[in-house]
CSV table of C-alpha atoms in Angstrom, one decimal:
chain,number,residue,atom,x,y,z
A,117,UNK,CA,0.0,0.0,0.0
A,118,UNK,CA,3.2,2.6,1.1
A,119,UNK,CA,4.3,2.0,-2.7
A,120,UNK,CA,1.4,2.2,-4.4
A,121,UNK,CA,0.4,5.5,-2.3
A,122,UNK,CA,3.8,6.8,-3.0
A,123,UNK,CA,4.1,6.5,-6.5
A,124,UNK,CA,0.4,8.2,-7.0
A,125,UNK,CA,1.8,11.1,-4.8
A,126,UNK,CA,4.7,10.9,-7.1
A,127,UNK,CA,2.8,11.5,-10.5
A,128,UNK,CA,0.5,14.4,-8.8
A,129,UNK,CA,3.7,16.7,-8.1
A,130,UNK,CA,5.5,15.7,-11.2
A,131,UNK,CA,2.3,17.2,-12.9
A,132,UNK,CA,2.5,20.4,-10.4
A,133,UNK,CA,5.9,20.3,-11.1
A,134,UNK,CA,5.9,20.2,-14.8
A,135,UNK,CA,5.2,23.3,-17.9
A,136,UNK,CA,3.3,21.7,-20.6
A,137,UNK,CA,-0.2,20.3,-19.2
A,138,UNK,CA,-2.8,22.6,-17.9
A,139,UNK,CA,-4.8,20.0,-16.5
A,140,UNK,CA,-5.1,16.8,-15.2
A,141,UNK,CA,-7.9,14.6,-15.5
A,142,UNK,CA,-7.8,12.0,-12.5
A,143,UNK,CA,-10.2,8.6,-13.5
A,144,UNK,CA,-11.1,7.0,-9.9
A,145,UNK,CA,-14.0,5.8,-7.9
A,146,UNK,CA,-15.8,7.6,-5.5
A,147,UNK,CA,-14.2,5.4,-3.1
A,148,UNK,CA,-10.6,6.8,-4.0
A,149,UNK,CA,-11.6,10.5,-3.5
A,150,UNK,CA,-11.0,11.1,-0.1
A,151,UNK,CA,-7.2,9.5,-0.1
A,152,UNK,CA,-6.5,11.6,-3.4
A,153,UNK,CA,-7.6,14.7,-1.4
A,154,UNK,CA,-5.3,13.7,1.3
A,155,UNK,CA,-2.1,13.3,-0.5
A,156,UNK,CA,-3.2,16.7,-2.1
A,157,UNK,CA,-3.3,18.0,1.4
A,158,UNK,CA,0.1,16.5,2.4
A,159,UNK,CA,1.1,17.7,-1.0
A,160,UNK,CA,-0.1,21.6,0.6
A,161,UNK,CA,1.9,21.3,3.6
A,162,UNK,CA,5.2,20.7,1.8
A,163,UNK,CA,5.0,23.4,-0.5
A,164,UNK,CA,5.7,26.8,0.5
A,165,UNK,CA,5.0,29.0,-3.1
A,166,UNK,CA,2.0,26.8,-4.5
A,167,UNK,CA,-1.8,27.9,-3.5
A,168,UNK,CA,-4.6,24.4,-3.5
A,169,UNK,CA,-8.0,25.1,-3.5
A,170,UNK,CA,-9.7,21.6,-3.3
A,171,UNK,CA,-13.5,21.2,-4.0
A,172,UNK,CA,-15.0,17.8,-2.8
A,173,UNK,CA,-18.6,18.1,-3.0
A,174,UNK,CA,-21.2,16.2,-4.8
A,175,UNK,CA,-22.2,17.2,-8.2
A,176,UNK,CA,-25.5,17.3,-8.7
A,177,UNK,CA,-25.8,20.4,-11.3
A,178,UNK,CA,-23.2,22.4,-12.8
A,179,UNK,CA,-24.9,25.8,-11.2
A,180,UNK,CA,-25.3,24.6,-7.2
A,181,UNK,CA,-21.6,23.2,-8.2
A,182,UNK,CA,-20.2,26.4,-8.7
A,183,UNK,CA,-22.0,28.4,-6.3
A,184,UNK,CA,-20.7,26.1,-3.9
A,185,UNK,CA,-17.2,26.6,-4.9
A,186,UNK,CA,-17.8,30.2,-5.3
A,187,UNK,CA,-19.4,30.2,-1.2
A,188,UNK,CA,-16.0,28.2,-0.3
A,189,UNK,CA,-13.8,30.6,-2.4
A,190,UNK,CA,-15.9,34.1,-0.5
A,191,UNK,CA,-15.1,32.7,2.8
A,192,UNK,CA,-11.4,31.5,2.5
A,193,UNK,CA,-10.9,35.3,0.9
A,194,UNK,CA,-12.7,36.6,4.2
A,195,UNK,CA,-10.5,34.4,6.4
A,196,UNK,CA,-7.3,35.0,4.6
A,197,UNK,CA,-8.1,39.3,4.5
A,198,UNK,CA,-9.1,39.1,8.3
A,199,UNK,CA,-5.9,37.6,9.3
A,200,UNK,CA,-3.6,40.1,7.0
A,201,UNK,CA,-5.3,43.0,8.9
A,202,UNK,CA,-4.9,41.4,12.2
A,203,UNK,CA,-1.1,41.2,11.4
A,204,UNK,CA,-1.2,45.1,10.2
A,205,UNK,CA,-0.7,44.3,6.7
A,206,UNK,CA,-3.1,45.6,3.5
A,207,UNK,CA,-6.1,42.9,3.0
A,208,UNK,CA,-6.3,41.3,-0.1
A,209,UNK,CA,-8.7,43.2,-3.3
A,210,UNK,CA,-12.6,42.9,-2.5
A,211,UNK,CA,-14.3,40.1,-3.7
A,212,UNK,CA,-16.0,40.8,-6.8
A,213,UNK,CA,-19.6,40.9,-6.9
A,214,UNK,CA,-19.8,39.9,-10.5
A,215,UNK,CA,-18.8,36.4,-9.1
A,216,UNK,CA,-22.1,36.2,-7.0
A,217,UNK,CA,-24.7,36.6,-10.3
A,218,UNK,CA,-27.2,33.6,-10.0
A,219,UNK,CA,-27.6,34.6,-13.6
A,220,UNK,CA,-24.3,33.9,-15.7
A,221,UNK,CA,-23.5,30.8,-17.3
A,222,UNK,CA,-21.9,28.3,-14.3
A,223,UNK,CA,-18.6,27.8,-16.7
A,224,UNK,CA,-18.2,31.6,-17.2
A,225,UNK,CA,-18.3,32.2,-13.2
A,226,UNK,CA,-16.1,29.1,-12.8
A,227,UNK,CA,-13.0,30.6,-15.1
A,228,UNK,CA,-13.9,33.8,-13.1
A,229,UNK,CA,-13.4,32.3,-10.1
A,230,UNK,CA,-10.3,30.2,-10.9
A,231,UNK,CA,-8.6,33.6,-12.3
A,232,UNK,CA,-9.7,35.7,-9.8
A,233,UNK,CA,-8.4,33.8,-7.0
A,234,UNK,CA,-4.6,33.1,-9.1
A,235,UNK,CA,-4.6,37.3,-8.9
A,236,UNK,CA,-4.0,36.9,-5.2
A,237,UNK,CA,-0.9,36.3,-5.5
A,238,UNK,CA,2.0,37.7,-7.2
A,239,UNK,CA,3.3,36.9,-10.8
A,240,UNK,CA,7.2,36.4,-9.5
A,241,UNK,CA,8.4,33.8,-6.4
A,242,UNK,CA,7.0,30.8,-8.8
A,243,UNK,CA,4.2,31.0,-7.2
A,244,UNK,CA,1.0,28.5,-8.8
A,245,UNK,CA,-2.7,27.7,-8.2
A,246,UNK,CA,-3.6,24.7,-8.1
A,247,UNK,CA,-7.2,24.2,-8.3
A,248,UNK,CA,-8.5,20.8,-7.5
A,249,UNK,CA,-12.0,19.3,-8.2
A,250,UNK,CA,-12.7,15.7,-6.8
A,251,UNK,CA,-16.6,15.5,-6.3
A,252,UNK,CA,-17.2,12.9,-4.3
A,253,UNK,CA,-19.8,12.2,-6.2
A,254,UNK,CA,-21.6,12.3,-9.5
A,255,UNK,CA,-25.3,12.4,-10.3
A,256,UNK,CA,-25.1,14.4,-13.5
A,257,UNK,CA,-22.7,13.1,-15.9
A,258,UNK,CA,-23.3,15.3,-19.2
A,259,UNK,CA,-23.4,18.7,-16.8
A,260,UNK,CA,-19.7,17.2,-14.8
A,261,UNK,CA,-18.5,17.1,-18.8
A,262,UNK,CA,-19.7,19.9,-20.3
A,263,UNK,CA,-18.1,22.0,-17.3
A,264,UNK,CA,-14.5,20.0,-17.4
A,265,UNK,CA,-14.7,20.7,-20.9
A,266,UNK,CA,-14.9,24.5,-20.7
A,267,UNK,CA,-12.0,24.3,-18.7
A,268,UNK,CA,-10.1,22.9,-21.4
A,269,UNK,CA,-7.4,24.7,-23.8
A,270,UNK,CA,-8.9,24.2,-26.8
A,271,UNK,CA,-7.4,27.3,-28.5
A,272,UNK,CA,-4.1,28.0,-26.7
A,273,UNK,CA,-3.2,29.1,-23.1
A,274,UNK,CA,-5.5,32.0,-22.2
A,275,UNK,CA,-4.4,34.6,-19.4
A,276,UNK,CA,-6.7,33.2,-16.6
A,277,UNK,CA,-4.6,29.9,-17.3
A,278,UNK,CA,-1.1,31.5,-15.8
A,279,UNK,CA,0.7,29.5,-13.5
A,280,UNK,CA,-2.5,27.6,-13.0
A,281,UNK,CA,-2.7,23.7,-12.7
A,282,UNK,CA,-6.1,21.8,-12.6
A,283,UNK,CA,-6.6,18.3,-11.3
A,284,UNK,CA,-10.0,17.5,-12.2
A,285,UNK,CA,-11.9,14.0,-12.0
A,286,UNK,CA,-12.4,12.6,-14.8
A,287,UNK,CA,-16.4,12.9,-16.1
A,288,UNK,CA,-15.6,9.3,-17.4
A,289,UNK,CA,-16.1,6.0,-15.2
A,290,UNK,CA,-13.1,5.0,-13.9
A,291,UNK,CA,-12.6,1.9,-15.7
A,292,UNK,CA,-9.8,2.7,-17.4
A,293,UNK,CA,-9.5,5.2,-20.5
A,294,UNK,CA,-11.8,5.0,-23.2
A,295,UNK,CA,-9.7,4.6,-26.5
A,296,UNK,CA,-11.8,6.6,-28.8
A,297,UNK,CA,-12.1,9.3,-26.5
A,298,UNK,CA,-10.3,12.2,-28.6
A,299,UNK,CA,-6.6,13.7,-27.5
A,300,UNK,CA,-7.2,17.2,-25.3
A,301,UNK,CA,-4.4,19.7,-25.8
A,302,UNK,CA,-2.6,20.2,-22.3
A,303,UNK,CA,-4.5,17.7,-21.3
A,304,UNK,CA,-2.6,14.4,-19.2
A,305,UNK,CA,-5.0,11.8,-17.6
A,306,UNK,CA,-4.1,9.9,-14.4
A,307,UNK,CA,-5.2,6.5,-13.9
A,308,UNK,CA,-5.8,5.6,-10.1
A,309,UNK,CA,-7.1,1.8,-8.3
A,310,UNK,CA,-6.9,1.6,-4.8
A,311,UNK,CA,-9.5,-1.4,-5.2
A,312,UNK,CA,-8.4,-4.4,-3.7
A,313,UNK,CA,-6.4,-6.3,-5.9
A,314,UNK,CA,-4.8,-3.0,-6.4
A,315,UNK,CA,-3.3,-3.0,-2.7
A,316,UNK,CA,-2.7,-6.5,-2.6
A,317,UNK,CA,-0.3,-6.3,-5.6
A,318,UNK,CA,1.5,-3.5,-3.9
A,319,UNK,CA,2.0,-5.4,-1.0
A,320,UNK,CA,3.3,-8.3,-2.7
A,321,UNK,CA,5.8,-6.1,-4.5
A,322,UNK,CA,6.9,-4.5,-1.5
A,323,UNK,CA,7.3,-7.5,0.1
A,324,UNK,CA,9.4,-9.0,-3.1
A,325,UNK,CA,11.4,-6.1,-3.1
A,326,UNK,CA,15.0,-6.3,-1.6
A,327,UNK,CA,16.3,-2.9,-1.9
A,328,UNK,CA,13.3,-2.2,0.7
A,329,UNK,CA,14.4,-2.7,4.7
A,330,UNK,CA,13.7,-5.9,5.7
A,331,UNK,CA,11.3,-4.3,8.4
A,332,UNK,CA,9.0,-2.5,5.9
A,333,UNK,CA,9.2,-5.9,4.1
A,334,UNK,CA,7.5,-8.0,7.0
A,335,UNK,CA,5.2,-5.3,7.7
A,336,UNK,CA,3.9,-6.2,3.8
A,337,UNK,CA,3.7,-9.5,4.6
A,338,UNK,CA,1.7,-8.9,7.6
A,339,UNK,CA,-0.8,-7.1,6.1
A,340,UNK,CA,-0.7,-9.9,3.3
A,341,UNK,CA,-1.3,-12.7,5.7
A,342,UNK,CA,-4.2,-10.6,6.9
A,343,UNK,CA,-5.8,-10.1,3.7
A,344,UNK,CA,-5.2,-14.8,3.1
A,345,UNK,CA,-6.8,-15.0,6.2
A,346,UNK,CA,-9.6,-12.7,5.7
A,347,UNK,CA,-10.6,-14.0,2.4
A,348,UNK,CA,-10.6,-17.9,3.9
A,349,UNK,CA,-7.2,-18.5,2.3
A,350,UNK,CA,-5.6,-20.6,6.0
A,351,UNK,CA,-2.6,-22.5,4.0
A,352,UNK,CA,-1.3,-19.3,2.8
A,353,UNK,CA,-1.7,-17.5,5.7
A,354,UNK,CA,-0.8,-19.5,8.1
A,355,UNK,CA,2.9,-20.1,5.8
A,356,UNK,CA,3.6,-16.2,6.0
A,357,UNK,CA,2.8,-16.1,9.4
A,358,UNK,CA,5.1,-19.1,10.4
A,359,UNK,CA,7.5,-16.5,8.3
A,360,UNK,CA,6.8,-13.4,10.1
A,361,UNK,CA,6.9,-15.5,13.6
A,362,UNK,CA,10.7,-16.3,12.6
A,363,UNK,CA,11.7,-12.7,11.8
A,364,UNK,CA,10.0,-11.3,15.1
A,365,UNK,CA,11.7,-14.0,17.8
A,366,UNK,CA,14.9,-13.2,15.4
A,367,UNK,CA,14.2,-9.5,16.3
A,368,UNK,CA,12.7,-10.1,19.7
A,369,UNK,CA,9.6,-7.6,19.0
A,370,UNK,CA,7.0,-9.2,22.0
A,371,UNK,CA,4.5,-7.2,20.8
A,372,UNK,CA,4.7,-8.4,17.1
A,373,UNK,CA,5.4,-12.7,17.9
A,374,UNK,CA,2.3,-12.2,19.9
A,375,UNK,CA,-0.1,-11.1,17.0
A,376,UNK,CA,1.1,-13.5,14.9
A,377,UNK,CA,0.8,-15.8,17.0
A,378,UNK,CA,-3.0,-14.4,17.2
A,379,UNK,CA,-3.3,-14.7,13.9
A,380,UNK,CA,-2.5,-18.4,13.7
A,381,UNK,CA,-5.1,-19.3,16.3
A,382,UNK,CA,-7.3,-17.6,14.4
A,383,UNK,CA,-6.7,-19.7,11.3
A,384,UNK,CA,-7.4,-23.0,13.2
A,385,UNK,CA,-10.5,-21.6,15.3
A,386,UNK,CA,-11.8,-20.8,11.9
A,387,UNK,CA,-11.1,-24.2,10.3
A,388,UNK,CA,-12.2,-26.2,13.9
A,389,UNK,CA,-9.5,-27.0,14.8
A,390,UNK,CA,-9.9,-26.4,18.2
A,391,UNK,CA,-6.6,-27.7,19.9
A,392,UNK,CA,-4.5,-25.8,17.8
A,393,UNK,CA,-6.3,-23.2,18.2
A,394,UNK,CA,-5.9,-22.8,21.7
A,395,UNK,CA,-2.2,-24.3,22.1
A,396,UNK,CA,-1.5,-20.8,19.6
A,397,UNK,CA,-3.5,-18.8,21.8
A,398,UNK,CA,-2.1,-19.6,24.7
A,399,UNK,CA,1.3,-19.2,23.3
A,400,UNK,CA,0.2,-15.6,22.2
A,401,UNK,CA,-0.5,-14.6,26.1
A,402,UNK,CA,3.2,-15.4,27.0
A,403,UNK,CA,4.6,-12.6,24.4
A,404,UNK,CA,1.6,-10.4,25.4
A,405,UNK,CA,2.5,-10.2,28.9
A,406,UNK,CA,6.3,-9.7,28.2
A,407,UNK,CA,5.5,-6.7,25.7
A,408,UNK,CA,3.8,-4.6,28.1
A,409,UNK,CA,1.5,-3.8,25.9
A,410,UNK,CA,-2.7,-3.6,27.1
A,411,UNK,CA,-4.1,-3.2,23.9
A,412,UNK,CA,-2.3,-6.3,22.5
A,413,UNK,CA,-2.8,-8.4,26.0
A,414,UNK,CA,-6.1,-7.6,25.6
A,415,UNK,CA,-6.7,-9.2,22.4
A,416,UNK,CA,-5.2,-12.3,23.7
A,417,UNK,CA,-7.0,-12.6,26.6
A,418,UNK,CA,-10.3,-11.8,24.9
A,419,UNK,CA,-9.5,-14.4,22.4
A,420,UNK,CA,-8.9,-17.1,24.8
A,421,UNK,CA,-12.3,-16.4,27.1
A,422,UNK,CA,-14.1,-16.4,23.8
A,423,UNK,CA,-12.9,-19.5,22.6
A,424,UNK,CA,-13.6,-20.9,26.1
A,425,UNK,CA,-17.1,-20.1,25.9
A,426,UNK,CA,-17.5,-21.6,22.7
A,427,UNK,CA,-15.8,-24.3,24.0
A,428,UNK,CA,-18.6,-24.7,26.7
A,429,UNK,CA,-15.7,-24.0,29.4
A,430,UNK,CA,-17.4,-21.3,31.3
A,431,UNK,CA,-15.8,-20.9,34.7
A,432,UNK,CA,-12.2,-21.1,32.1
A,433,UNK,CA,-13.8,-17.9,29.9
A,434,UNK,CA,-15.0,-16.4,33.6
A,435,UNK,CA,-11.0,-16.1,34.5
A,436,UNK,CA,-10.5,-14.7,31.4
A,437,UNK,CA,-13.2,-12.1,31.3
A,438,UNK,CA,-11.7,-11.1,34.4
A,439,UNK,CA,-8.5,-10.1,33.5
A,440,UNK,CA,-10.1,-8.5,30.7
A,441,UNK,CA,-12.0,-6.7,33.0
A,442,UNK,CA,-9.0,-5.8,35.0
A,443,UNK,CA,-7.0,-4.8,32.0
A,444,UNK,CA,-9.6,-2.6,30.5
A,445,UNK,CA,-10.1,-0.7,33.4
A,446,UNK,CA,-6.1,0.0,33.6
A,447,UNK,CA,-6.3,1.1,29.9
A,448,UNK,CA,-9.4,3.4,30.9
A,449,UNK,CA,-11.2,2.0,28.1
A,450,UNK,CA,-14.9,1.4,29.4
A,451,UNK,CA,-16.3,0.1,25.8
A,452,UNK,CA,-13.8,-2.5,26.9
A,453,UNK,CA,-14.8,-3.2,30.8
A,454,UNK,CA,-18.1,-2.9,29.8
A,455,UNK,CA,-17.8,-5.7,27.2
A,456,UNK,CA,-16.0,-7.8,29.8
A,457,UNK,CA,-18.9,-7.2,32.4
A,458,UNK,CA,-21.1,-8.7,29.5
A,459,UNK,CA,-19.1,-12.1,29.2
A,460,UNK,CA,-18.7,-12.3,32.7
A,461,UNK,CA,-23.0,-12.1,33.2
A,462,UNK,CA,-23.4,-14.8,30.5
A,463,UNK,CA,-20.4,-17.0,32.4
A,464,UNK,CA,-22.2,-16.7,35.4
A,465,UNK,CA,-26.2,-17.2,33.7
A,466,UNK,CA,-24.5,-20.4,32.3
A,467,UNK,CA,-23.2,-22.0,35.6
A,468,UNK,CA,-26.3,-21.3,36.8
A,469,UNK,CA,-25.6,-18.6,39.2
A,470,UNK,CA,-28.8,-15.8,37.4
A,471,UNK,CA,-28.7,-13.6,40.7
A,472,UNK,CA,-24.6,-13.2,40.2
A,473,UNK,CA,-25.5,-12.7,36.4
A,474,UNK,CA,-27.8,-9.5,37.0
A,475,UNK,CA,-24.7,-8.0,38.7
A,476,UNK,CA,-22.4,-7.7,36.0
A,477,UNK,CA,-25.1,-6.9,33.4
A,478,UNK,CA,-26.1,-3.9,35.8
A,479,UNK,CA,-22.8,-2.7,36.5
A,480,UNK,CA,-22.1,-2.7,32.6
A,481,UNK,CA,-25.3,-1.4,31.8
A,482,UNK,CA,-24.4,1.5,34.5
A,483,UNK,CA,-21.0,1.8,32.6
A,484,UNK,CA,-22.7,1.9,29.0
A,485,UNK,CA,-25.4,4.8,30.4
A,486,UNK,CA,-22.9,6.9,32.3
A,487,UNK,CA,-20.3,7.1,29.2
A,488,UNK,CA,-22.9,7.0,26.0
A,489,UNK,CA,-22.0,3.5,24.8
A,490,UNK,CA,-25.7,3.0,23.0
A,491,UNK,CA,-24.8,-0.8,22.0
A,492,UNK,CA,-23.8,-2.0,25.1
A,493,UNK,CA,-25.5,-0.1,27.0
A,494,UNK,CA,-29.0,-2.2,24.9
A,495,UNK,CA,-27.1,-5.4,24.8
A,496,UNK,CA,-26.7,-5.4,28.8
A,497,UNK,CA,-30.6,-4.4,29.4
A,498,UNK,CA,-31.5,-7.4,26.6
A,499,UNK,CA,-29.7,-9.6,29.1
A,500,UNK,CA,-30.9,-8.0,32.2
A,501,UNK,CA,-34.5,-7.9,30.6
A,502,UNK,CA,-34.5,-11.8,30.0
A,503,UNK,CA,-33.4,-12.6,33.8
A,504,UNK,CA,-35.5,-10.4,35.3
A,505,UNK,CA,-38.4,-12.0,33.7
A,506,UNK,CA,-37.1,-15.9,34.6
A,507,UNK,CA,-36.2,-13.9,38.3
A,508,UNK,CA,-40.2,-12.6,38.6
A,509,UNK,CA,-38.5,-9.2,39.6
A,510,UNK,CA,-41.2,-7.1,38.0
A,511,UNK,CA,-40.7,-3.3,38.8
A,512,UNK,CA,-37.1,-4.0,37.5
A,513,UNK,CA,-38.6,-5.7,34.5
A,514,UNK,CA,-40.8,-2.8,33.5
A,515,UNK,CA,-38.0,0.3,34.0
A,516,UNK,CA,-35.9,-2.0,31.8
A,517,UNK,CA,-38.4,-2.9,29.3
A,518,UNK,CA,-39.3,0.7,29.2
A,519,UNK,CA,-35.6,2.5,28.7
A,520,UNK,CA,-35.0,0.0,26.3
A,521,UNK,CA,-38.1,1.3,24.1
A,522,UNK,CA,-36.9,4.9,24.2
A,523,UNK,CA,-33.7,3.8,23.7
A,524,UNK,CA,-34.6,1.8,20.7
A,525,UNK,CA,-37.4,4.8,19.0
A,526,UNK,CA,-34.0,7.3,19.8
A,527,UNK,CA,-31.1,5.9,18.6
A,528,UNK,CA,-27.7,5.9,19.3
A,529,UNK,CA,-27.3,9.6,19.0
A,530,UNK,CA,-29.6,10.3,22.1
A,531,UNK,CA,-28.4,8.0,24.4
């Protein structure tokens, strides 16, 4: 993914960089947007002569379009003018009303707009605009077109153009260039898959690739064994894994030999087999502990009173649930405790023990309500709901029965 990423960031600034093309038409899913505007940012933050203006929202019609980018280019002007007067220096030249007519052709305001803001800034210092347009999404097609073709020179560079640079998204679906599509003067197009067959081949490469440390290289193949095991491919994940558990005990990383170890129990709980499974798991805890590390301890530890449970070996996953518990509440992570207060209540409902049950559940559910966890906080009066009804403790029942409604007709938002 680093590669793949790095050589798209590559090919936007060598078209920044470079004299010939004006513009840049970029053919990706809606999916892809949001990185491409990221690496733009990043892109902003390096440079300290070029100006981005980046326009994300959905195009619905080429006038709201504008007027959107028009309302975005008003208030960056105001912000921008504000802060040169705060710092005692001239603000920039008014905005000009002519920009704000509802009734002018959307492509005529747009080249307004475009040249309007490059005058900000002066000729000299190398200074260049570039003006990016990645909607998010497209519901008009022919209106996207027309106004990405009026930004195109047709007829030679005109003086709105100078020392501008568009990246635009290309009005056609991204999958791949149409052939027959006519040649565009100044016109460059950019191909970009982030899809998933698109990441996975970057991984592979970067984990084929010597010249690359041997770190970055295993981190690849991490991500790779992931992906096998994810898509219910166990003999190949399970073989980079055994890999990756060489390199760490070579390397010593706790912290790393004890999510692969993960891992590999989660291969054989998936394919049943169940001694493995837990012989890997309980291998895991032993790194876990050493690297110090909660978060990854409590993966482990969650892992194994899960598979317990399964297992139907309930005072076993009790123990575990309990250091959950205990390691949750050193991390300050209720989500976590409160989860752990859950499996703890169904331990104890299956050994029997209902009255010890309704504890847990209603110290979670007091958890999930004082902190806003809405799924918890429902899961915990579910449970509390179904013993209080076997338990015959009815004014419990109803004040249950009843938060649960609002808190089902309100949503996760009000709780």
């Amino acid at each position: 993914m680093r590669r793949l990423l790095q050589e798209l960031q590559e090919r936007l600034e060598e078209f920044i960089e470079q004299r010939e093309d004006l513009l840049l038409l970029v053919q990706c899913s809606e999916n892809d947007t949001a990185i491409l505007l990221k690496l733009l940012r990043d892109q902003e933050q390096a440079s300290d002569v070029d100006v981005f203006l980046l326009f994300s929202n959905a195009f619905h019609q080429p006038r709201q379009f504008v007027r959107e980018a028009i309302e975005q280019l008003q208030e960056q002007h105001g912000l921008a003018s504000r802060a040169l007067l705060d710092a005692g220096k001239p603000p920039l030249p008014d905005f000009p009303q002519t920009l704000l007519s509802p009734s002018r052709p959307p492509q005529e305001l747009l080249q307004e707009a475009i040249g309007f803001a490059r005058s900000l800034f002066p000729r000299e210092g190398g200074h260049r605009l570039v003006w990016v347009m990645l909607p998010e999404q497209i519901s008009d097609a022919a209106g996207y077109a027309a106004l990405v073709a009026s930004l195109v020179p047709r007829h030679g560079i005109h003086p709105w153009m100078q020392g501008l640079r568009l990246i635009l998204r290309d009005p056609r679906l991204p999958t791949g260039t149409d052939k027959n599509a006519p040649l565009l003067p100044r016109v460059s197009t950019l191909p970009v898959d982030l899809g998933p067959d698109a990441v996975q081949a970057s991984l592979q490469k970067d984990m084929e690739d010597d010249e690359r440390p041997r770190a970055e290289r295993m981190q690849a193949l991490m991500t790779l064994a992931c992906l096998d095991y994810a898509h219910g491919r166990h003999k190949e994940a399970t073989a980079k894994y055994t890999t990756l558990l060489g390199y760490y005990q070579e390397t010593e990383n706790h912290s790393m030999q004890a999510m692969v170890m993960h891992g590999i129990g989660d291969v054989f709980r998936r394919t049943q087999t169940h001694d493995q499974a837990q012989h890997w798991y309980e291998c895991a805890l032993v790194p876990a502990i050493a690297s110090k590390a909660p978060v990854i301890l409590s993966v482990v530890v969650k892992s194994l009173g899960e598979f317990a449970f399964e297992r139907k070996r309930y005072s076993e996953a009790e123990r575990y649930f309990e250091g959950l518990e205990q390691v949750s509440a050193r991390m300050l992570d209720p989500e976590g405790k409160a989860r752990a207060l859950e499996w703890l209540g169904l331990c104890r409902e299956k050994q029997g023990d209902a009255k010890q049950a309704v504890l847990r559940w209603e110290a979670a559910a007091h958890l999930s309500r004082k902190v806003g966890l809405h799924f918890n906080l429902c899961a915990n009066l579910e449970h509390l709901s179904r013993t209080y009804r076997h338990l015959r403790m009815k004014e419990r029942l109803s004040g249950v029965e009843t938060e649960l409604t609002h808190l089902k007709r309100e949503g996760p938002h009000h709780a």
